[in-house]
Every structure is written in C-alpha cells, then in structure tokens.
PDB file of C-alpha atoms in Angstrom:
ATOM      1  CA  PRO A 805      -5.657  -0.480  42.464  1.00 42.00           C
ATOM      2  CA  PRO A 806      -5.589  -2.615  39.339  1.00 51.00           C
ATOM      3  CA  ALA A 807      -8.494  -4.994  38.798  1.00 55.00           C
ATOM      4  CA  ARG A 808      -7.978  -8.577  39.943  1.00 58.00           C
ATOM      5  CA  ARG A 809      -7.781 -11.065  37.122  1.00 67.00           C
ATOM      6  CA  PHE A 810      -9.209 -14.552  37.339  1.00 78.00           C
ATOM      7  CA  ALA A 811      -8.743 -15.760  33.766  1.00 79.00           C
ATOM      8  CA  SER A 812      -7.432 -19.293  33.444  1.00 83.00           C
ATOM      9  CA  ALA A 813      -6.654 -22.001  30.928  1.00 84.00           C
ATOM     10  CA  GLU A 814      -7.483 -25.656  31.617  1.00 86.00           C
ATOM     11  CA  THR A 815      -6.407 -28.629  29.509  1.00 85.00           C
ATOM     12  CA  VAL A 816      -9.252 -31.144  29.268  1.00 84.00           C
ATOM     13  CA  SER A 817     -10.338 -34.044  27.110  1.00 80.00           C
ATOM     14  CA  TRP A 818     -12.498 -33.139  24.114  1.00 78.00           C
ATOM     15  CA  LEU A 819     -15.283 -35.160  25.726  1.00 79.00           C
ATOM     16  CA  GLN A 820     -15.519 -32.497  28.461  1.00 83.00           C
ATOM     17  CA  VAL A 821     -15.812 -29.510  26.115  1.00 84.00           C
ATOM     18  CA  ARG A 822     -19.345 -28.054  25.947  1.00 88.00           C
ATOM     19  CA  LYS A 823     -21.231 -25.693  23.680  1.00 90.00           C
ATOM     20  CA  GLY A 824     -20.394 -22.062  24.381  1.00 88.00           C
ATOM     21  CA  ALA A 825     -16.911 -22.834  25.713  1.00 90.00           C
ATOM     22  CA  ILE A 826     -14.016 -20.701  24.535  1.00 91.00           C
ATOM     23  CA  ILE A 827     -11.066 -22.832  23.467  1.00 90.00           C
ATOM     24  CA  LEU A 828      -7.553 -22.129  22.276  1.00 89.00           C
ATOM     25  CA  HIS A 829      -7.199 -24.237  19.109  1.00 86.00           C
ATOM     26  CA  ARG A 830      -3.876 -24.050  17.211  1.00 86.00           C
ATOM     27  CA  GLY A 831      -3.126 -20.654  18.703  1.00 87.00           C
ATOM     28  CA  VAL A 832      -6.507 -19.173  17.777  1.00 88.00           C
ATOM     29  CA  PHE A 833      -9.319 -18.355  20.207  1.00 90.00           C
ATOM     30  CA  CYS A 834     -12.538 -20.145  19.190  1.00 90.00           C
ATOM     31  CA  GLU A 835     -16.049 -20.480  20.566  1.00 91.00           C
ATOM     32  CA  VAL A 836     -17.654 -23.944  20.421  1.00 91.00           C
ATOM     33  CA  ARG A 837     -20.994 -23.692  18.609  1.00 91.00           C
ATOM     34  CA  GLY A 838     -22.029 -27.322  18.854  1.00 89.00           C
ATOM     35  CA  ILE A 839     -20.910 -30.889  19.423  1.00 85.00           C
ATOM     36  CA  GLN A 840     -22.661 -33.917  17.992  1.00 83.00           C
ATOM     37  CA  PRO A 841     -21.862 -37.631  17.449  1.00 78.00           C
ATOM     38  CA  ALA A 842     -20.260 -38.476  14.122  1.00 75.00           C
ATOM     39  CA  GLY A 843     -21.901 -41.120  11.937  1.00 70.00           C
ATOM     40  CA  HIS A 844     -25.210 -42.926  12.407  1.00 68.00           C
ATOM     41  CA  GLY A 845     -26.037 -46.129  14.206  1.00 65.00           C
ATOM     42  CA  ARG A 846     -23.551 -48.943  13.848  1.00 65.00           C
ATOM     43  CA  ALA A 847     -21.650 -47.052  11.189  1.00 60.00           C
ATOM     44  CA  SER A 848     -20.547 -44.409  13.688  1.00 63.00           C
ATOM     45  CA  ALA A 849     -16.875 -44.605  14.504  1.00 63.00           C
ATOM     46  CA  GLY A 850     -17.369 -43.495  18.080  1.00 68.00           C
ATOM     47  CA  GLY A 851     -16.157 -39.975  17.425  1.00 77.00           C
ATOM     48  CA  PHE A 852     -17.921 -36.661  17.263  1.00 81.00           C
ATOM     49  CA  GLU A 853     -17.970 -33.443  15.273  1.00 85.00           C
ATOM     50  CA  VAL A 854     -17.097 -30.133  16.904  1.00 87.00           C
ATOM     51  CA  ARG A 855     -18.431 -26.975  15.223  1.00 91.00           C
ATOM     52  CA  TYR A 856     -16.699 -23.793  16.279  1.00 91.00           C
ATOM     53  CA  ARG A 857     -16.211 -20.179  15.223  1.00 90.00           C
ATOM     54  CA  GLU A 858     -12.835 -18.426  15.161  1.00 89.00           C
ATOM     55  CA  LEU A 859     -13.460 -15.325  17.256  1.00 85.00           C
ATOM     56  CA  ALA A 860     -10.970 -13.018  15.517  1.00 82.00           C
ATOM     57  CA  THR A 861     -12.156 -13.738  11.938  1.00 82.00           C
ATOM     58  CA  ARG A 862     -15.688 -15.019  12.766  1.00 82.00           C
ATOM     59  CA  LYS A 863     -15.149 -17.941  10.341  1.00 88.00           C
ATOM     60  CA  ALA A 864     -17.182 -21.071  11.047  1.00 89.00           C
ATOM     61  CA  ARG A 865     -15.146 -24.254  11.141  1.00 89.00           C
ATOM     62  CA  GLU A 866     -15.732 -27.916  11.875  1.00 89.00           C
ATOM     63  CA  MET A 867     -13.509 -30.794  12.901  1.00 86.00           C
ATOM     64  CA  LYS A 868     -13.937 -34.470  13.651  1.00 83.00           C
ATOM     65  CA  ILE A 869     -12.547 -35.891  16.875  1.00 80.00           C
ATOM     66  CA  SER A 870     -12.256 -39.559  17.711  1.00 75.00           C
ATOM     67  CA  ASP A 871     -13.053 -40.477  21.276  1.00 68.00           C
ATOM     68  CA  LYS A 872     -10.043 -42.782  21.146  1.00 68.00           C
ATOM     69  CA  ASP A 873      -7.711 -39.823  20.450  1.00 65.00           C
ATOM     70  CA  LYS A 874      -5.523 -38.624  23.224  1.00 73.00           C
ATOM     71  CA  ASP A 875      -5.920 -35.131  21.835  1.00 77.00           C
ATOM     72  CA  VAL A 876      -6.855 -32.515  24.428  1.00 83.00           C
ATOM     73  CA  ALA A 877      -8.430 -29.059  24.285  1.00 85.00           C
ATOM     74  CA  THR A 878      -7.417 -25.929  26.124  1.00 89.00           C
ATOM     75  CA  VAL A 879     -10.570 -24.377  27.613  1.00 91.00           C
ATOM     76  CA  ILE A 880     -10.199 -20.687  28.434  1.00 89.00           C
ATOM     77  CA  THR A 881     -12.054 -18.959  31.251  1.00 90.00           C
ATOM     78  CA  CYS A 882     -12.006 -15.228  30.513  1.00 88.00           C
ATOM     79  CA  ASP A 883     -12.268 -12.083  32.598  1.00 88.00           C
ATOM     80  CA  ARG A 884     -15.313  -9.950  31.726  1.00 88.00           C
ATOM     81  CA  VAL A 885     -14.726  -6.216  31.607  1.00 87.00           C
ATOM     82  CA  VAL A 886     -17.653  -3.888  30.833  1.00 90.00           C
ATOM     83  CA  SER A 887     -16.344  -0.796  29.076  1.00 90.00           C
ATOM     84  CA  PRO A 888     -17.985   2.343  27.669  1.00 91.00           C
ATOM     85  CA  VAL A 889     -17.473   3.095  23.970  1.00 91.00           C
ATOM     86  CA  LEU A 890     -15.656   6.406  23.545  1.00 91.00           C
ATOM     87  CA  TYR A 891     -15.996   6.618  19.759  1.00 90.00           C
ATOM     88  CA  LYS A 892     -16.327   4.485  16.642  1.00 90.00           C
ATOM     89  CA  ASP A 893     -13.924   4.898  13.712  1.00 88.00           C
ATOM     90  CA  GLU A 894     -15.574   3.073  10.825  1.00 86.00           C
ATOM     91  CA  ALA A 895     -12.893   4.145   8.338  1.00 89.00           C
ATOM     92  CA  ALA A 896     -10.192   2.422  10.428  1.00 90.00           C
ATOM     93  CA  GLY A 897     -12.554  -0.451  11.334  1.00 87.00           C
ATOM     94  CA  LYS A 898     -12.309  -0.062  15.073  1.00 90.00           C
ATOM     95  CA  VAL A 899     -14.143   0.960  18.213  1.00 91.00           C
ATOM     96  CA  VAL A 900     -12.253   2.724  20.994  1.00 92.00           C
ATOM     97  CA  VAL A 901     -13.354   1.896  24.552  1.00 91.00           C
ATOM     98  CA  ALA A 902     -12.110   2.973  27.977  1.00 90.00           C
ATOM     99  CA  ASP A 903     -10.693   0.292  30.278  1.00 83.00           C
ATOM    100  CA  ALA A 904     -10.810   0.308  34.105  1.00 80.00           C
ATOM    101  CA  GLU A 905      -7.918   2.808  34.310  1.00 83.00           C
ATOM    102  CA  TYR A 906      -9.520   5.002  31.580  1.00 82.00           C
ATOM    103  CA  ASN A 907      -6.920   4.036  28.995  1.00 85.00           C
ATOM    104  CA  GLU A 908      -8.085   3.909  25.387  1.00 88.00           C
ATOM    105  CA  VAL A 909      -8.332   0.330  24.068  1.00 88.00           C
ATOM    106  CA  GLU A 910      -8.911  -0.327  20.375  1.00 90.00           C
ATOM    107  CA  VAL A 911     -11.317  -3.141  19.452  1.00 88.00           C
ATOM    108  CA  PRO A 912     -11.717  -4.307  15.841  1.00 86.00           C
ATOM    109  CA  LEU A 913     -15.234  -3.769  14.473  1.00 85.00           C
ATOM    110  CA  ALA A 914     -15.050  -7.259  12.929  1.00 85.00           C
ATOM    111  CA  GLN A 915     -15.258  -8.774  16.424  1.00 84.00           C
ATOM    112  CA  LEU A 916     -18.680  -7.193  16.873  1.00 85.00           C
ATOM    113  CA  GLY A 917     -20.061  -8.855  13.755  1.00 83.00           C
ATOM    114  CA  ASP A 918     -23.607  -7.846  12.826  1.00 86.00           C
ATOM    115  CA  ALA A 919     -23.895  -5.700  15.970  1.00 87.00           C
ATOM    116  CA  ALA A 920     -21.236  -3.220  14.747  1.00 87.00           C
ATOM    117  CA  PRO A 921     -23.679  -0.806  13.028  1.00 88.00           C
ATOM    118  CA  HIS A 922     -25.769  -0.583  16.216  1.00 88.00           C
ATOM    119  CA  ILE A 923     -22.864   0.381  18.514  1.00 88.00           C
ATOM    120  CA  ASP A 924     -22.397   4.100  19.125  1.00 87.00           C
ATOM    121  CA  ALA A 925     -20.459   6.300  21.525  1.00 88.00           C
ATOM    122  CA  GLY A 926     -21.772   5.824  25.048  1.00 87.00           C
ATOM    123  CA  SER A 927     -22.767   2.171  24.575  1.00 88.00           C
ATOM    124  CA  ARG A 928     -21.356  -0.293  27.100  1.00 91.00           C
ATOM    125  CA  ILE A 929     -19.812  -3.428  25.624  1.00 91.00           C
ATOM    126  CA  SER A 930     -18.349  -6.409  27.436  1.00 90.00           C
ATOM    127  CA  LEU A 931     -14.802  -7.486  26.672  1.00 89.00           C
ATOM    128  CA  LEU A 932     -13.806 -11.057  27.441  1.00 89.00           C
ATOM    129  CA  MET A 933     -10.076 -10.942  28.099  1.00 87.00           C
ATOM    130  CA  TYR A 934      -7.359 -13.489  28.662  1.00 89.00           C
ATOM    131  CA  ASP A 935      -3.766 -12.552  29.495  1.00 86.00           C
ATOM    132  CA  GLY A 936      -4.363  -8.916  28.543  1.00 83.00           C
ATOM    133  CA  GLU A 937      -5.658  -9.905  25.102  1.00 86.00           C
ATOM    134  CA  ILE A 938      -9.239  -9.325  23.920  1.00 86.00           C
ATOM    135  CA  VAL A 939     -10.749 -12.718  23.132  1.00 88.00           C
ATOM    136  CA  LYS A 940     -14.374 -11.857  22.477  1.00 89.00           C
ATOM    137  CA  VAL A 941     -16.528  -8.718  22.347  1.00 88.00           C
ATOM    138  CA  VAL A 942     -20.127  -8.985  23.543  1.00 89.00           C
ATOM    139  CA  PRO A 943     -22.597  -6.210  22.578  1.00 89.00           C
ATOM    140  CA  PRO A 944     -25.124  -4.836  25.062  1.00 89.00           C
ATOM    141  CA  PRO A 945     -28.240  -7.035  25.534  1.00 89.00           C
ATOM    142  CA  GLU A 946     -30.563  -4.579  23.768  1.00 90.00           C
ATOM    143  CA  VAL A 947     -28.295  -4.520  20.704  1.00 89.00           C
ATOM    144  CA  ALA A 948     -27.973  -8.311  20.739  1.00 88.00           C
ATOM    145  CA  ASP A 949     -31.804  -8.573  20.791  1.00 91.00           C
ATOM    146  CA  VAL A 950     -32.137  -6.215  17.811  1.00 91.00           C
ATOM    147  CA  VAL A 951     -29.547  -8.186  15.833  1.00 91.00           C
ATOM    148  CA  GLN A 952     -31.191 -11.506  16.694  1.00 92.00           C
ATOM    149  CA  GLN A 953     -34.628 -10.250  15.653  1.00 94.00           C
ATOM    150  CA  SER A 954     -33.314  -8.936  12.327  1.00 93.00           C
ATOM    151  CA  GLN A 955     -31.515 -12.236  11.630  1.00 92.00           C
ATOM    152  CA  ARG A 956     -34.689 -14.195  12.407  1.00 94.00           C
ATOM    153  CA  ARG A 957     -36.757 -11.861  10.190  1.00 95.00           C
ATOM    154  CA  ALA A 958     -34.272 -12.253   7.308  1.00 94.00           C
ATOM    155  CA  ARG A 959     -34.218 -16.051   7.695  1.00 95.00           C
ATOM    156  CA  ARG A 960     -38.053 -16.188   7.767  1.00 96.00           C
ATOM    157  CA  GLU A 961     -38.256 -14.079   4.583  1.00 96.00           C
ATOM    158  CA  GLU A 962     -35.659 -16.284   2.875  1.00 95.00           C
ATOM    159  CA  LEU A 963     -37.573 -19.430   3.736  1.00 95.00           C
ATOM    160  CA  GLN A 964     -40.845 -17.859   2.584  1.00 94.00           C
ATOM    161  CA  THR A 965     -39.409 -16.878  -0.807  1.00 94.00           C
ATOM    162  CA  ARG A 966     -38.031 -20.413  -1.258  1.00 94.00           C
ATOM    163  CA  GLN A 967     -41.418 -21.883  -0.418  1.00 93.00           C
ATOM    164  CA  GLU A 968     -43.156 -19.574  -2.869  1.00 92.00           C
ATOM    165  CA  ALA A 969     -40.650 -20.441  -5.601  1.00 91.00           C
ATOM    166  CA  ARG A 970     -41.196 -24.180  -5.043  1.00 90.00           C
ATOM    167  CA  LYS A 971     -44.961 -23.683  -5.094  1.00 88.00           C
ATOM    168  CA  ALA A 972     -44.771 -21.696  -8.348  1.00 86.00           C
ATOM    169  CA  ALA A 973     -42.509 -24.329  -9.920  1.00 84.00           C
ATOM    170  CA  ALA A 974     -44.890 -27.112  -8.871  1.00 80.00           C
ATOM    171  CA  GLU A 975     -47.858 -25.323 -10.519  1.00 79.00           C
ATOM    172  CA  HIS A 976     -46.115 -25.317 -13.906  1.00 75.00           C
ATOM    173  CA  VAL A 977     -45.332 -29.023 -13.897  1.00 70.00           C
ATOM    174  CA  VAL A 978     -47.493 -30.899 -16.421  1.00 68.00           C
ATOM    175  CA  ARG A 979     -48.816 -34.012 -14.796  1.00 65.00           C
ATOM    176  CA  PRO A 980     -50.045 -36.927 -16.898  1.00 63.00           C
ATOM    177  CA  ALA A 981     -53.762 -37.442 -16.809  1.00 63.00           C
ATOM    178  CA  GLY A 982     -54.922 -40.358 -14.747  1.00 67.00           C
ATOM    179  CA  ALA A 983     -56.754 -43.376 -16.107  1.00 66.00           C
ATOM    180  CA  ASP A 984     -60.405 -42.770 -16.997  1.00 69.00           C
ATOM    181  CA  PRO A 985     -62.126 -45.815 -18.551  1.00 69.00           C
ATOM    182  CA  VAL A 986     -65.270 -43.783 -19.390  1.00 72.00           C
ATOM    183  CA  ALA A 987     -63.283 -41.263 -21.425  1.00 69.00           C
ATOM    184  CA  GLY A 988     -61.225 -44.055 -22.968  1.00 70.00           C
ATOM    185  CA  ARG A 989     -57.911 -43.076 -21.372  1.00 69.00           C
ATOM    186  CA  LYS A 990     -55.604 -45.858 -20.215  1.00 70.00           C
ATOM    187  CA  ARG A 991     -53.089 -45.697 -17.451  1.00 68.00           C
ATOM    188  CA  GLN A 992     -49.784 -44.319 -18.650  1.00 65.00           C
ATOM    189  CA  LYS A 993     -46.639 -46.277 -17.852  1.00 64.00           C
ATOM    190  CA  PHE A 994     -43.443 -44.514 -16.964  1.00 56.00           C
TER     191      PHE A 994
END
C-alpha cells in the first residue's frame, strides 16, 4: 500500500512564523533562519526582519515585514521520508535515492549543500516532501555533525587570522611619546 501523506499548508500571520519553519514565499520553498524586531527603541517602526534561505538555491535572503501589514505567510508541514542512496552522479550533479516503492528518485546535489561530498551509496538521507515535490534534503546526523565541526573549525581559523592581522598592524603603529617633564618633552596636541 502507498504511504500515507500528512503534508499540509497553513496560511498564518507573519507574527506566528517561527525559526526553522518552512514557508512558501512567492512560489519558492524557504526555511526561516531567524526573526528579529526591526529598528531600535523608539525609532522602531513596529515591524520585524525575517531572514530565510531559499531551499532550492540555498541563497540567503532577508525581508522586512510591518506588523500592521495584512500580509500572510504559507507555512508548510512536510512529510519526512528516509531513503537509501543508490548512487551519486557528481558529473550530473545529482544523487539517486530509492523511495518507499523502490523507484529511483533524483535529488540535486545542490540541496545537500556542504554535506554533498560526505554522502555515498548506502547512506540514508531524509527527504522532506510536499505534494510529491522534494522541498528539503536532510543528511544523516553523523554527516551533519562532521559538516558542522568543519564549519566551526574554519570559522575559528578565520577569526584567529583576523585577530593576528590586527595585532600585527597594531604593533607597527607609531605612537607619539607621552609627556615627560624630566626629559623635556611636552604633551603633543592632536
């Protein structure tokens, strides 16, 4: 028997959208990465900024929403299907997985992002689906951990090189000598 599907779409106010939600924005599936108030203090207009990532292209985007707007969001609840990877075709930029009926389903490697090099035949990936369409591809937890650790390591190294560059630049700055009445130096005015 075919698997039962429970995917749904719900139209809600933008005030009810939370981080991690999958939304359908202008015909494109997106994942909300963060929501924060727009402006500071009294200068804030009462709106908020929504940061999201387009799932098909993995492009980060941002938009400002006023809480006075009558604009609504379509929040998608997806079906999760865990599928084994049959093979990876890097030349064509796709991974082929088996669905519940053992049909071959092609998944673009771009949807795996940084986890794509770590996925091999036999791995089990999760497909989030809505209306028969693949919305998001989730790598196995062990691969996600490896990717997260490598991203953290790269970020730490980047910050360390910046810090060392600032420290080296600060050592080469010639600072004016301070006032020393015994040596006869006066305070310099800038």
